[in-house]
Short mmCIF file of C-alpha atoms in Angstrom, two decimals:
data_model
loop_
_atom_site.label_atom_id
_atom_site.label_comp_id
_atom_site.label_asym_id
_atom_site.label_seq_id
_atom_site.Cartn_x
_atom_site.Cartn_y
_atom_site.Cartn_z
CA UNK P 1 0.00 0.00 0.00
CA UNK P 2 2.77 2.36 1.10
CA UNK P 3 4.22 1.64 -2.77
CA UNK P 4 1.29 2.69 -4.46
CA UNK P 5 0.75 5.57 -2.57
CA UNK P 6 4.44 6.71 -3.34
CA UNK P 7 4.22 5.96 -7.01
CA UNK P 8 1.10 7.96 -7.17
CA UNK P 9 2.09 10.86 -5.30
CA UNK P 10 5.87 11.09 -7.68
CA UNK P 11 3.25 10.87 -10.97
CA UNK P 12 1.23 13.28 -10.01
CA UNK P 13 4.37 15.72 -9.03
CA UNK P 14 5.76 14.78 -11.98
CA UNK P 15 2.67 15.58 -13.75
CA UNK P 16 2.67 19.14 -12.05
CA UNK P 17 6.24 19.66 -12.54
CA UNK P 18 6.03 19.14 -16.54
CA UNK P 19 2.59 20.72 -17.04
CA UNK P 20 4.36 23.76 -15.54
CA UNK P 21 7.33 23.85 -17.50
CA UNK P 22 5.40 23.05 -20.87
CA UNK P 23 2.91 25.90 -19.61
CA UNK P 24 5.69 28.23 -19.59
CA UNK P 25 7.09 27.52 -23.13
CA UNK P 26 6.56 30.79 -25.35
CA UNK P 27 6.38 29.77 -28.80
CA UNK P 28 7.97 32.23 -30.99
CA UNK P 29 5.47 33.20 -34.09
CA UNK P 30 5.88 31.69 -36.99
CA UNK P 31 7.53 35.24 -39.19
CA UNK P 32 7.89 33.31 -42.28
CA UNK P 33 4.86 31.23 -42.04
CA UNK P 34 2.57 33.16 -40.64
CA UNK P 35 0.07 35.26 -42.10
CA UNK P 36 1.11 39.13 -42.24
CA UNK P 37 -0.37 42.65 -42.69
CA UNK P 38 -1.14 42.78 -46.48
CA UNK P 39 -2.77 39.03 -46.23
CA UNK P 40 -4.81 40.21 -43.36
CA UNK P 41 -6.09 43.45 -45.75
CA UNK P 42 -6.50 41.33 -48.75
CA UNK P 43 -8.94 38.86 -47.17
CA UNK P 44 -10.88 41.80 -45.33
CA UNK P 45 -11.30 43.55 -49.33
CA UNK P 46 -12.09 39.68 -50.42
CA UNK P 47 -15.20 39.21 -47.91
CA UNK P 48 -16.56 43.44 -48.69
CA UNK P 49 -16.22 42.34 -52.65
CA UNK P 50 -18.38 39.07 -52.44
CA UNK P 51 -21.26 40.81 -50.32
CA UNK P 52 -21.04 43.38 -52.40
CA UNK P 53 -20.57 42.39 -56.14
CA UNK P 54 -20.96 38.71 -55.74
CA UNK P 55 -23.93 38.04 -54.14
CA UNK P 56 -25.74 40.59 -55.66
CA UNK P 57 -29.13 39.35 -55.41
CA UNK P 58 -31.92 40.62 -52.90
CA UNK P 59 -33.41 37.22 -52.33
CA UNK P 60 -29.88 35.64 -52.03
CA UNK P 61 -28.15 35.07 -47.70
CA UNK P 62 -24.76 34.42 -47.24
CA UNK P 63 -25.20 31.26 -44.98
CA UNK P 64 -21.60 30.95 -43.46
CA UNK P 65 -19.21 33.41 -42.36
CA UNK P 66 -16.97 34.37 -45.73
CA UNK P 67 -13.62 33.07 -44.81
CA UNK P 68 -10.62 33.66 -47.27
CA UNK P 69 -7.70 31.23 -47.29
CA UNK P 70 -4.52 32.51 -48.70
CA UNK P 71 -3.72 29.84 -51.06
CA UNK P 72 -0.60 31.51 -52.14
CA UNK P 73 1.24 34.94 -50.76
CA UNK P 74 4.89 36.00 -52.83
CA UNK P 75 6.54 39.34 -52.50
CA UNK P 76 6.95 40.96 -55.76
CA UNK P 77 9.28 43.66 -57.01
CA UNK P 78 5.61 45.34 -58.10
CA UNK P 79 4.28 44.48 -55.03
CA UNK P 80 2.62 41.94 -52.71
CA UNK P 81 0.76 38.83 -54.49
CA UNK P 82 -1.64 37.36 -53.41
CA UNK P 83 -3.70 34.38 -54.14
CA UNK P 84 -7.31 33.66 -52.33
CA UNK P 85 -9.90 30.81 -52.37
CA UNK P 86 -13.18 31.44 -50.27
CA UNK P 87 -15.94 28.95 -50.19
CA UNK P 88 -19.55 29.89 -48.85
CA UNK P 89 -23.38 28.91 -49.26
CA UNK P 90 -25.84 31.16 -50.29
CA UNK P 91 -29.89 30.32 -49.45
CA UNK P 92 -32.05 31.92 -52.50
CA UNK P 93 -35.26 32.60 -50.81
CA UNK P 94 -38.46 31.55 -53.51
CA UNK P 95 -42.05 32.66 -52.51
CA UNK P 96 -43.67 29.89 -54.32
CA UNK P 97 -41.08 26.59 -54.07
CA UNK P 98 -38.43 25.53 -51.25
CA UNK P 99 -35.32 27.57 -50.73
CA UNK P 100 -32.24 26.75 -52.79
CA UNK P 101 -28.56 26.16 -51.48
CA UNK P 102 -26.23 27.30 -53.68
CA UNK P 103 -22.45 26.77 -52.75
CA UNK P 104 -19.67 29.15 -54.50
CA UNK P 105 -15.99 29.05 -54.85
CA UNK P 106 -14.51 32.10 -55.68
CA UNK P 107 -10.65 32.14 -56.49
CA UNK P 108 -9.21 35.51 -56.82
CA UNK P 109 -5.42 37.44 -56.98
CA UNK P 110 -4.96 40.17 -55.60
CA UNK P 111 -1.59 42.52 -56.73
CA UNK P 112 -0.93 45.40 -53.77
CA UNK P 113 1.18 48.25 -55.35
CA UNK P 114 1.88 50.78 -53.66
CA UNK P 115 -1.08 52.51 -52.71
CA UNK P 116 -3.05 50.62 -55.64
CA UNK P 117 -5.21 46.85 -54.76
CA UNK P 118 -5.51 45.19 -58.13
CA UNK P 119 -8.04 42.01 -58.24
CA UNK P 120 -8.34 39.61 -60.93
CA UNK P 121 -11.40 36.57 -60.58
CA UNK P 122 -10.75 33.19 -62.34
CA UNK P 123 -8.52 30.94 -63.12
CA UNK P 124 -4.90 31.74 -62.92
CA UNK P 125 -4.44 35.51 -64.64
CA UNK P 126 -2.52 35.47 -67.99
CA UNK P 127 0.07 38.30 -68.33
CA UNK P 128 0.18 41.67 -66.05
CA UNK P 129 -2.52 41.23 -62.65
CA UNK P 130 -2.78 45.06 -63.19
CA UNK P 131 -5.29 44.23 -65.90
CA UNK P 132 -7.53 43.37 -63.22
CA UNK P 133 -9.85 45.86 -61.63
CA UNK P 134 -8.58 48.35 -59.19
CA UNK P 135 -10.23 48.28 -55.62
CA UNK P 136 -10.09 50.99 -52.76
CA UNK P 137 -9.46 49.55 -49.63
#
């Protein structure tokens, strides 16, 4: 009896002794990894675009929250590229038949220059992304 009490009390010390010291771990951030400033932006412009010139419809609700992923990100000597995919369902309200679910996928690149956001929809743009529209945000 006197063993088992022993080898319980040492786990559970040990188990307070290494929670603590993993508890007190910082992890640095991930700086090359990690998502940064201009990402951030791009996916905030990416979400105001699709309520406002995707899902144009007044009988049309975004279901989910619009998330962007940053599929791609590469610094450019023109600028930061970047390369989104969002994925959402939209209900399409009818008055005289059941609602429709419709699910999107919208894949856009997005060219920050300077003070200039360029967007381009699609598949992968051919040539110069500044022959995609210019947004303000």
């Amino acid at each position: 009896m006197q063993r088992r009490k022993f080898s319980t009390t040492t786990g559970s010390a040990l188990s307070i002794l290494f929670a603590g010291c993993l508890g007190g771990t910082d992890v640095p951030d991930n700086e090359n990894g990690g998502e940064n400033a201009v990402e951030e932006r791009i996916k905030t412009c990416e979400e105001q675009y699709i309520q406002d010139e995707v899902v144009t419809r007044a009988d049309e609700t975004i279901d989910d929250t619009l998330q962007p992923a940053v599929v791609d990100s590469e610094s450019r000597g023109d600028g930061e590229f970047v390369e989104l995919r969002t994925e959402f369902g939209v209900t399409r309200q009818a008055d005289d038949a059941p609602d429709e679910h419709i699910d999107y996928l919208v894949t856009a690149y997005y060219l920050v220059s300077d003070d200039i956001v360029y967007r381009t929809e699609g598949d992968e743009p051919e040539g110069d992304p500044r022959d995609g529209i210019t947004i303000d945000c």
